[in-house]
Structures are given as C-alpha cells and as structure tokens.
Amino acid sequence: MSEPIVLGIETSCDETAIGIVRGRTLLANVIASSVEEHARFGGVVPEIASRAHLEAMIPTLHQALKDSKISLKDIDAVAVTGGPGLVGALLVGVGSAAGLALGLNKPIYAVNHLAAHVSVDYLTHDNPLDPTIALLVSGGHSSLLQVDDITGSITKLGETMDDAAGEAFDKIARVMKLGFPGGPAIDKLAKDGSASAIDFPRGLTTSNDWQTRPFDFSFSGLKTAVARYLEATPDYAKADVAASFQEAIVDVLLLKALAACKQSGIDSLVIAGGVAANSRLRAVAQERCEKAGIQLRVPSPGLCTDNGAMVAALGSLMVSAGRSPSPVAFDADSSLPVTTVSLR
Ligand code: KG4
Ligand code: ZN
C-alpha cells in the first residue's frame, strides 16, 4: 500500500494527541494538553495525566476525523505509542487504539515514541529519511542515534548520563520561576540576553570524555553551575542567564551530533523531540551543518513537541515497508528502549 491512511494515537505523557496521515500527507493533527493541570506541581502528575487522557480521547478523535474529512471506515491502519512513557497514560492510548483496530478489523502498530519523534520528519521533507544520524532531545530522553532504517534498525550511539536536555530546561526554569514547561519560556527570554555573558560548563567535552564517551551527554554539572551562579548573584540578569545556559546546551548537543555524523560518514542529521523546537538550537544547527556539508532536517516547531502526527507517520512508514503489525494483545512498555521500533 503506497498511500495508507493511518490514524496515530499518542498518550505517553500529558498530551492526548491524534494525527491522521495519508502516506506522507498530514490530514489532521489534534492535541488536547493537560499541561495547565500539572503546572502548579512543577511537573507532570501521572494520575492527573491518565484521567485527562480518558476525558479527552473521544472528543480528540472526533475532531481529528472532522479535520481530516475522512470517516473511521477509511482508515487502513491504527498506530499508537506503545512506550516509553507513563504507564497509566500509555494504557489509555493503547486501550483506545486496540478497541478501534478490533472494531474496524484493521491492523495495529504499537510504535516507539522516540522513533516516532524522528519519523515525523517524513511528513515535511521529500527526500528519504534514512540513513541518518538523529539527535533526539525531549523532556525524558536525550540521545544520539544512528538510524539505518526507521522502521527497524536504530542504533544508540550515546545518551544522557543524568538529566534529559528538556528536563534541564524545565529545572532551570523552575529555579528562575519561569513556569512549566520551562523550555519555551527560556527560549523566549534568551532572545533578550547575551549568550556569551556567562561561561557555563559544557558537560562531557574534556579530551578524555571525547575518547571514552564521545556521544554521551551530561547536564547535571551545568544545572549545578547555573544554580550556584543564581545564588551567588542576587541581582542576576535573567535574560543573560537564560541565553548563556541555553547556549551551553545547544553547543554541546551540536558538537556531539556533528561528531557523530563525521565518525559514521553519514552526512544527514535529523533533530527531533520537544527541545528541537528551540529557536537557538535550530539556528546554530543550520549554521554548523551548512559549514560541515551536512544536510539538516528539523521538523516544524509544532511537530517537535508530542503529537499524534508523528505516531501516524511512523505507522505509515511501517505499512509501506511491509512490516508486520503488533499482535492485538500487547503490553505497553513504560521503558521501551529506543532500539525497539515496534512492539511484537
Ligand atoms: O518531546 P516532548 O514534547 O515530550 C517528551 O517526550 O518529553 O518534550 C518536552 C520537552 C520539555 O522539557 C520542554 O521544556 C521542552 O521539550 N521544550 C523546549 C522548547 N519547547 C519544548 N525546550 C527548549 N526550547 C523550546 N522552545
Ligand atoms: Zn516526546
């Protein structure tokens, strides 16, 4: 099937999201977020997220069908995030998707949320997605991947030893009282600051680190350095701190991503996950990739953060590649490794 109509359901965290694609054409992308219900806790509360998914699922489905102007019977396959994520949240999506697939008598693809983040690029750029190096930077994960085949062959080159990049943004934003999630707030504030005002540390970039763990990340030292700076400088310039902190993250992410391209001989880089929406990361990536002769692909900001289109995109790729669907009964896996593209 060259242009399958695939409905994708995403509920791994606080977004109840449904996307519908026809082949690589996006037909609908509806997101109901419970982020405001979590904001006062400074992070996502799993129980609240699960309940919000239950309430939002049917209205979100109806809206997606309406936007796409298709009816349920037109759907060729259902895709759903099978992991990783909050287990109670995943189960709402998985139960809904299994019910739909059974009712419609269509195959179901339970796919990896992280691989889906990377595969959303399939909807925006015409050239083949793989092979590519992928820098995956979200609230829960930060890793460098070699993607030989997005539907089945992903190798992890490195990952964060402590916080994820998005988590670092969220934690620093919390200390600076900028609200939750912190990434967009820091991104905005940094535009009025100087990226070179404060020289914050770049984790795992000593010559020894380049020898032993070239593609791993660490953001805990940076986090501590920023917290110490804030304590020691009561009248700190907020925008300068935001810009300098952001620069330290962007710099190290791109140093390592470009080094991975060079070492693997792959001259293509996809940047995916919520942090890929960061405007400074996008701008510096563009500059450095141009200089290095690397083809850069970053999905539009709205497709970087969690959405259903990315799940539908990976489902569509799975169908086109002739990959076998998941069994009707499968377990959501809250710690599904990035190398497992789909649940069998
Ligand atoms: O991929 P995502 O939507 O959810 C997870 O799978 O984790 O990523 C959410 C993360 C949050 O930590 C959020 O602060 C960060 O992405 N984020 C950003 C920006 N937009 C979202 N970080 C930096 N700059 C942004 N513009
Ligand atoms: Zn995500």
Tab-separated table of C-alpha atoms and ligand atoms in Angstrom:
chain	number	residue	atom	x	y	z
A	1	MET	CA	0.000	0.000	0.000
A	2	SER	CA	1.745	3.182	-1.119
A	3	GLU	CA	-0.524	5.780	0.459
A	4	PRO	CA	-2.111	4.163	3.522
A	5	ILE	CA	-4.463	6.213	5.680
A	6	VAL	CA	-3.125	5.798	9.210
A	7	LEU	CA	-4.567	7.145	12.440
A	8	GLY	CA	-1.975	7.654	15.192
A	9	ILE	CA	-2.692	7.977	18.917
A	10	GLU	CA	-0.200	9.464	21.393
A	11	THR	CA	-0.782	9.465	25.171
A	12	SER	CA	2.671	8.844	26.668
A	13	CYS	CA	2.767	11.997	28.775
A	14	ASP	CA	0.382	14.945	29.123
A	15	GLU	CA	-0.831	15.327	25.545
A	16	THR	CA	-3.828	13.395	24.244
A	17	ALA	CA	-2.965	13.632	20.582
A	18	ILE	CA	-4.384	12.126	17.413
A	19	GLY	CA	-2.924	12.546	13.957
A	20	ILE	CA	-4.129	11.213	10.638
A	21	VAL	CA	-1.912	10.853	7.567
A	22	ARG	CA	-2.386	9.633	4.012
A	23	GLY	CA	1.034	8.319	3.014
A	24	ARG	CA	3.245	11.285	3.882
A	25	THR	CA	0.451	13.862	3.754
A	26	LEU	CA	-0.770	15.199	7.076
A	27	LEU	CA	-4.588	15.267	7.185
A	28	ALA	CA	-5.199	16.094	10.857
A	29	ASN	CA	-3.179	16.791	13.985
A	30	VAL	CA	-5.274	17.438	17.094
A	31	ILE	CA	-3.732	17.895	20.532
A	32	ALA	CA	-5.540	18.200	23.869
A	33	SER	CA	-2.965	19.044	26.528
A	34	SER	CA	-3.423	18.728	30.286
A	35	VAL	CA	-0.279	20.812	30.901
A	36	GLU	CA	-2.169	23.510	32.800
A	37	GLU	CA	-3.439	20.959	35.309
A	38	HIS	CA	0.177	19.997	36.098
A	39	ALA	CA	1.742	23.467	36.070
A	40	ARG	CA	1.199	24.184	39.778
A	41	PHE	CA	3.041	20.947	40.654
A	42	GLY	CA	6.045	21.938	38.511
A	43	GLY	CA	5.917	18.667	36.553
A	44	VAL	CA	3.541	16.090	35.109
A	45	VAL	CA	1.458	14.190	37.708
A	46	PRO	CA	0.810	10.706	36.258
A	47	GLU	CA	-2.627	10.181	37.832
A	48	ILE	CA	-3.888	13.537	36.566
A	49	ALA	CA	-2.484	12.808	33.100
A	50	SER	CA	-4.279	9.417	32.869
A	51	ARG	CA	-7.626	10.884	33.849
A	52	ALA	CA	-7.209	13.752	31.417
A	53	HIS	CA	-6.471	11.270	28.596
A	54	LEU	CA	-9.697	9.373	29.367
A	55	GLU	CA	-11.725	12.579	29.194
A	56	ALA	CA	-10.053	13.921	26.067
A	57	MET	CA	-9.815	10.781	23.934
A	58	ILE	CA	-13.254	10.697	22.275
A	59	PRO	CA	-13.528	14.467	21.611
A	60	THR	CA	-9.978	14.468	20.190
A	61	LEU	CA	-10.829	11.550	17.902
A	62	HIS	CA	-13.970	13.272	16.656
A	63	GLN	CA	-12.071	16.484	15.964
A	64	ALA	CA	-9.311	14.636	14.069
A	65	LEU	CA	-11.858	12.834	11.877
A	66	LYS	CA	-13.638	16.132	11.235
A	67	ASP	CA	-10.401	17.968	10.333
A	68	SER	CA	-9.239	15.198	8.014
A	69	LYS	CA	-12.653	14.866	6.337
A	70	ILE	CA	-12.412	11.091	6.468
A	71	SER	CA	-14.606	8.612	8.307
A	72	LEU	CA	-13.449	5.746	10.505
A	73	LYS	CA	-14.090	3.199	7.767
A	74	ASP	CA	-11.490	4.886	5.513
A	75	ILE	CA	-8.667	4.064	7.925
A	76	ASP	CA	-6.211	1.392	6.754
A	77	ALA	CA	-4.257	1.014	9.991
A	78	VAL	CA	-4.112	2.302	13.561
A	79	ALA	CA	-0.818	3.279	15.176
A	80	VAL	CA	-0.297	4.019	18.848
A	81	THR	CA	2.563	4.886	21.171
A	82	GLY	CA	3.388	1.617	22.973
A	83	GLY	CA	6.197	3.195	25.050
A	84	PRO	CA	8.213	4.666	26.572
A	85	GLY	CA	6.161	6.933	28.816
A	86	LEU	CA	3.969	6.985	31.905
A	87	VAL	CA	2.370	3.564	32.072
A	88	GLY	CA	-1.094	4.725	33.163
A	89	ALA	CA	-1.092	7.314	30.400
A	90	LEU	CA	0.134	4.868	27.746
A	91	LEU	CA	-2.584	2.372	28.684
A	92	VAL	CA	-5.361	4.818	27.798
A	93	GLY	CA	-3.969	5.251	24.280
A	94	VAL	CA	-3.216	1.567	23.846
A	95	GLY	CA	-6.710	0.523	25.025
A	96	SER	CA	-8.363	3.057	22.726
A	97	ALA	CA	-6.236	2.052	19.737
A	98	ALA	CA	-6.819	-1.667	20.291
A	99	GLY	CA	-10.563	-1.064	20.531
A	100	LEU	CA	-10.548	0.911	17.295
A	101	ALA	CA	-8.423	-1.624	15.434
A	102	LEU	CA	-10.601	-4.531	16.590
A	103	GLY	CA	-13.824	-2.695	15.783
A	104	LEU	CA	-12.606	-1.701	12.321
A	105	ASN	CA	-10.842	-5.008	11.714
A	106	LYS	CA	-7.629	-3.191	10.778
A	107	PRO	CA	-4.014	-3.836	11.794
A	108	ILE	CA	-2.486	-2.076	14.778
A	109	TYR	CA	1.121	-0.863	15.046
A	110	ALA	CA	2.305	-0.185	18.596
A	111	VAL	CA	5.313	2.013	17.992
A	112	ASN	CA	8.134	3.618	19.927
A	113	HIS	CA	7.510	7.233	20.948
A	114	LEU	CA	11.169	8.179	20.376
A	115	ALA	CA	11.355	6.656	16.907
A	116	ALA	CA	8.073	8.442	16.153
A	117	HIS	CA	9.672	11.794	17.103
A	118	VAL	CA	12.350	11.154	14.458
A	119	SER	CA	9.967	9.810	11.830
A	120	VAL	CA	7.729	12.905	11.829
A	121	ASP	CA	10.325	14.456	9.536
A	122	TYR	CA	8.945	12.102	6.858
A	123	LEU	CA	5.910	14.405	6.659
A	124	THR	CA	7.934	17.544	5.964
A	125	HIS	CA	10.875	16.666	3.737
A	126	ASP	CA	10.655	14.802	0.452
A	127	ASN	CA	13.995	13.026	0.422
A	128	PRO	CA	14.336	9.671	2.189
A	129	LEU	CA	14.679	9.934	5.922
A	130	ASP	CA	17.283	7.246	6.456
A	131	PRO	CA	20.163	6.580	6.814
A	132	THR	CA	20.659	9.495	9.147
A	133	ILE	CA	22.109	10.493	12.482
A	134	ALA	CA	19.323	11.615	14.805
A	135	LEU	CA	19.690	13.914	17.782
A	136	LEU	CA	16.687	13.131	19.941
A	137	VAL	CA	16.134	15.702	22.654
A	138	SER	CA	12.951	15.678	24.709
A	139	GLY	CA	11.775	16.074	28.281
A	140	GLY	CA	12.523	12.471	29.190
A	141	HIS	CA	15.304	11.474	26.778
A	142	SER	CA	18.417	12.802	25.122
A	143	SER	CA	20.291	10.514	22.792
A	144	LEU	CA	22.268	10.308	19.601
A	145	LEU	CA	21.085	7.625	17.239
A	146	GLN	CA	22.236	6.094	14.004
A	147	VAL	CA	19.088	5.383	12.034
A	148	ASP	CA	19.723	2.953	9.182
A	149	ASP	CA	16.050	2.103	8.814
A	150	ILE	CA	13.493	3.999	10.886
A	151	THR	CA	11.084	1.031	10.730
A	152	GLY	CA	13.509	-1.481	12.181
A	153	SER	CA	17.176	-0.602	12.572
A	154	ILE	CA	18.170	2.061	15.089
A	155	THR	CA	21.490	2.013	16.930
A	156	LYS	CA	22.089	4.084	20.042
A	157	LEU	CA	25.437	5.895	19.857
A	158	GLY	CA	25.092	7.691	23.155
A	159	GLU	CA	22.663	9.124	25.682
A	160	THR	CA	22.471	11.374	28.701
A	161	MET	CA	24.074	10.120	31.880
A	162	ASP	CA	21.716	12.165	34.045
A	163	ASP	CA	19.072	14.735	33.049
A	164	ALA	CA	17.492	14.938	29.618
A	165	ALA	CA	18.048	18.236	27.795
A	166	GLY	CA	14.384	19.236	28.186
A	167	GLU	CA	14.493	18.308	31.857
A	168	ALA	CA	17.466	20.666	32.311
A	169	PHE	CA	15.451	23.481	30.681
A	170	ASP	CA	12.490	22.678	32.950
A	171	LYS	CA	14.567	22.546	36.139
A	172	ILE	CA	16.455	25.788	35.476
A	173	ALA	CA	13.170	27.493	34.559
A	174	ARG	CA	11.747	26.326	37.862
A	175	VAL	CA	14.653	27.829	39.828
A	176	MET	CA	14.232	31.067	37.871
A	177	LYS	CA	10.444	30.950	38.475
A	178	LEU	CA	9.615	30.974	34.783
A	179	GLY	CA	6.811	28.377	34.931
A	180	PHE	CA	6.367	24.912	33.406
A	181	PRO	CA	7.314	23.666	30.849
A	182	GLY	CA	10.496	25.682	31.005
A	183	GLY	CA	11.910	25.248	27.503
A	184	PRO	CA	9.629	27.696	25.671
A	185	ALA	CA	9.986	30.281	28.486
A	186	ILE	CA	13.798	30.161	28.437
A	187	ASP	CA	13.829	30.224	24.625
A	188	LYS	CA	11.762	33.432	24.666
A	189	LEU	CA	13.661	35.128	27.492
A	190	ALA	CA	17.046	34.264	25.942
A	191	LYS	CA	16.269	36.389	22.895
A	192	ASP	CA	16.846	39.490	25.068
A	193	GLY	CA	20.072	38.219	26.618
A	194	SER	CA	23.689	37.610	25.705
A	195	ALA	CA	24.712	34.015	25.017
A	196	SER	CA	28.310	34.823	25.957
A	197	ALA	CA	27.555	36.729	29.173
A	198	ILE	CA	28.337	33.754	31.439
A	199	ASP	CA	30.631	30.882	30.526
A	200	PHE	CA	28.666	27.865	31.773
A	201	PRO	CA	30.269	24.386	31.558
A	202	ARG	CA	29.857	22.032	28.571
A	203	GLY	CA	29.385	18.542	30.045
A	204	LEU	CA	31.494	15.569	28.881
A	205	THR	CA	33.703	17.534	26.497
A	206	THR	CA	37.187	17.067	28.010
A	207	SER	CA	39.671	15.281	25.756
A	208	ASN	CA	39.288	12.225	27.965
A	209	ASP	CA	35.479	12.356	27.521
A	210	TRP	CA	35.901	12.565	23.737
A	211	GLN	CA	37.976	9.367	23.969
A	212	THR	CA	35.741	7.401	26.312
A	213	ARG	CA	32.168	8.638	25.813
A	214	PRO	CA	32.109	10.886	22.760
A	215	PHE	CA	28.357	10.686	22.175
A	216	ASP	CA	27.054	10.771	25.735
A	217	PHE	CA	25.659	13.872	27.412
A	218	SER	CA	25.589	15.183	30.970
A	219	PHE	CA	23.651	18.236	32.051
A	220	SER	CA	23.793	17.909	35.847
A	221	GLY	CA	27.051	19.904	36.132
A	222	LEU	CA	25.532	22.693	34.068
A	223	LYS	CA	22.426	22.682	36.227
A	224	THR	CA	24.517	22.973	39.390
A	225	ALA	CA	26.667	25.727	37.866
A	226	VAL	CA	23.586	27.773	36.967
A	227	ALA	CA	22.035	27.240	40.416
A	228	ARG	CA	25.310	28.354	42.103
A	229	TYR	CA	25.517	31.403	39.858
A	230	LEU	CA	21.961	32.393	40.762
A	231	GLU	CA	22.676	32.000	44.464
A	232	ALA	CA	25.890	33.998	44.289
A	233	THR	CA	24.413	36.766	42.136
A	234	PRO	CA	21.178	38.008	43.754
A	235	ASP	CA	20.680	40.752	41.143
A	236	TYR	CA	21.385	38.472	38.170
A	237	ALA	CA	20.267	39.467	34.685
A	238	LYS	CA	17.563	36.905	33.893
A	239	ALA	CA	17.857	37.129	30.128
A	240	ASP	CA	21.653	36.721	30.185
A	241	VAL	CA	21.395	33.626	32.391
A	242	ALA	CA	18.735	32.137	30.101
A	243	ALA	CA	20.770	32.864	26.956
A	244	SER	CA	24.076	31.600	28.385
A	245	PHE	CA	22.502	28.445	29.834
A	246	GLN	CA	20.719	27.745	26.547
A	247	GLU	CA	23.968	28.322	24.634
A	248	ALA	CA	25.811	25.747	26.760
A	249	ILE	CA	23.151	23.106	25.964
A	250	VAL	CA	22.920	23.963	22.272
A	251	ASP	CA	26.691	23.998	21.888
A	252	VAL	CA	27.273	20.589	23.414
A	253	LEU	CA	24.316	18.941	21.655
A	254	LEU	CA	25.572	20.086	18.269
A	255	LEU	CA	29.260	19.394	18.943
A	256	LYS	CA	28.354	15.775	19.601
A	257	ALA	CA	25.765	15.430	16.832
A	258	LEU	CA	28.196	16.706	14.206
A	259	ALA	CA	30.961	14.490	15.575
A	260	ALA	CA	28.597	11.502	15.191
A	261	CYS	CA	27.949	12.449	11.559
A	262	LYS	CA	31.668	12.715	10.924
A	263	GLN	CA	32.549	9.414	12.593
A	264	SER	CA	29.758	7.447	10.893
A	265	GLY	CA	30.287	9.065	7.489
A	266	ILE	CA	26.558	9.884	7.386
A	267	ASP	CA	26.039	13.432	6.112
A	268	SER	CA	22.455	13.805	7.274
A	269	LEU	CA	21.172	14.970	10.660
A	270	VAL	CA	17.603	14.954	11.967
A	271	ILE	CA	16.926	16.853	15.195
A	272	ALA	CA	13.760	15.686	16.923
A	273	GLY	CA	11.838	15.849	20.204
A	274	GLY	CA	10.458	18.809	22.166
A	275	VAL	CA	13.795	20.596	22.533
A	276	ALA	CA	14.145	20.634	18.728
A	277	ALA	CA	11.538	23.416	18.868
A	278	ASN	CA	14.228	25.629	20.467
A	279	SER	CA	14.933	28.570	18.180
A	280	ARG	CA	18.619	28.881	19.094
A	281	LEU	CA	19.232	25.159	18.589
A	282	ARG	CA	17.613	25.400	15.149
A	283	ALA	CA	19.630	28.469	14.138
A	284	VAL	CA	23.027	27.206	15.316
A	285	ALA	CA	22.351	23.764	13.811
A	286	GLN	CA	21.631	25.408	10.467
A	287	GLU	CA	24.911	27.367	10.571
A	288	ARG	CA	27.115	24.497	11.672
A	289	CYS	CA	25.579	21.914	9.339
A	290	GLU	CA	25.949	24.243	6.355
A	291	LYS	CA	29.604	24.712	7.196
A	292	ALA	CA	30.172	20.964	7.595
A	293	GLY	CA	28.242	19.985	4.442
A	294	ILE	CA	25.641	18.076	6.440
A	295	GLN	CA	22.044	18.011	5.344
A	296	LEU	CA	19.945	19.173	8.307
A	297	ARG	CA	16.312	18.322	8.861
A	298	VAL	CA	14.301	19.679	11.761
A	299	PRO	CA	10.501	19.311	11.784
A	300	SER	CA	8.427	22.467	12.203
A	301	PRO	CA	8.256	23.508	15.904
A	302	GLY	CA	4.665	22.270	16.266
A	303	LEU	CA	5.682	18.781	15.150
A	304	CYS	CA	8.702	18.639	17.512
A	305	THR	CA	6.729	18.506	20.762
A	306	ASP	CA	4.488	15.496	21.425
A	307	ASN	CA	1.787	14.980	18.801
A	308	GLY	CA	-0.218	12.254	17.085
A	309	ALA	CA	1.046	13.026	13.580
A	310	MET	CA	4.434	11.558	14.457
A	311	VAL	CA	2.833	8.284	15.550
A	312	ALA	CA	0.740	8.168	12.380
A	313	ALA	CA	3.868	8.961	10.317
A	314	LEU	CA	5.769	6.023	11.784
A	315	GLY	CA	2.701	3.803	11.310
A	316	SER	CA	2.538	4.858	7.678
A	317	LEU	CA	6.232	4.052	7.195
A	318	MET	CA	5.716	0.633	8.834
A	319	VAL	CA	2.817	-0.181	6.480
A	320	SER	CA	4.753	0.964	3.396
A	321	ALA	CA	7.812	-1.051	4.445
A	322	GLY	CA	5.650	-4.177	4.770
A	323	ARG	CA	6.465	-4.563	8.457
A	324	SER	CA	4.172	-6.914	10.347
A	325	PRO	CA	1.685	-5.345	12.747
A	326	SER	CA	1.653	-5.839	16.508
A	327	PRO	CA	-0.496	-8.613	17.994
A	328	VAL	CA	-3.901	-7.409	19.190
A	329	ALA	CA	-2.889	-8.072	22.797
A	330	PHE	CA	0.389	-6.359	23.703
A	331	ASP	CA	1.717	-4.707	26.820
A	332	ALA	CA	2.546	-1.038	26.894
A	333	ASP	CA	6.194	-0.752	27.923
A	334	SER	CA	6.990	2.330	30.001
A	335	SER	CA	10.733	1.852	29.489
A	336	LEU	CA	10.743	0.648	25.883
A	337	PRO	CA	14.304	1.102	24.556
A	338	VAL	CA	14.746	3.387	21.557
A	339	THR	CA	16.181	0.472	19.572
A	340	THR	CA	12.813	-1.361	19.671
A	341	VAL	CA	10.800	0.411	16.993
A	342	SER	CA	7.559	-1.534	17.476
A	343	LEU	CA	6.008	-3.973	19.930
A	344	ARG	CA	5.596	-7.526	18.712
B	1	KG4	O1	9.057	15.663	23.218
B	1	KG4	P1	8.313	16.397	24.259
B	1	KG4	O2	7.123	17.231	23.859
B	1	KG4	O3	7.829	15.439	25.389
B	1	KG4	C1	8.601	14.345	25.801
B	1	KG4	O4	8.570	13.303	25.120
B	1	KG4	O5	9.342	14.545	26.793
B	1	KG4	O6	9.385	17.334	25.005
B	1	KG4	C2	9.022	18.172	26.051
B	1	KG4	C3	10.267	18.953	26.466
B	1	KG4	C4	10.063	19.782	27.720
B	1	KG4	O7	11.136	19.536	28.611
B	1	KG4	C5	10.088	21.216	27.210
B	1	KG4	O8	10.598	22.149	28.146
B	1	KG4	C6	10.990	21.088	26.003
B	1	KG4	O9	10.641	19.865	25.416
B	1	KG4	N1	10.778	22.177	25.030
B	1	KG4	C7	11.721	23.096	24.733
B	1	KG4	C8	11.107	24.016	23.834
B	1	KG4	N2	9.826	23.603	23.610
B	1	KG4	C9	9.639	22.481	24.344
B	1	KG4	N3	12.990	23.229	25.145
B	1	KG4	C10	13.688	24.280	24.687
B	1	KG4	N4	13.176	25.210	23.841
B	1	KG4	C11	11.906	25.108	23.385
B	1	KG4	N5	11.416	26.035	22.552
B	2	ZN	ZN	8.118	13.192	23.282
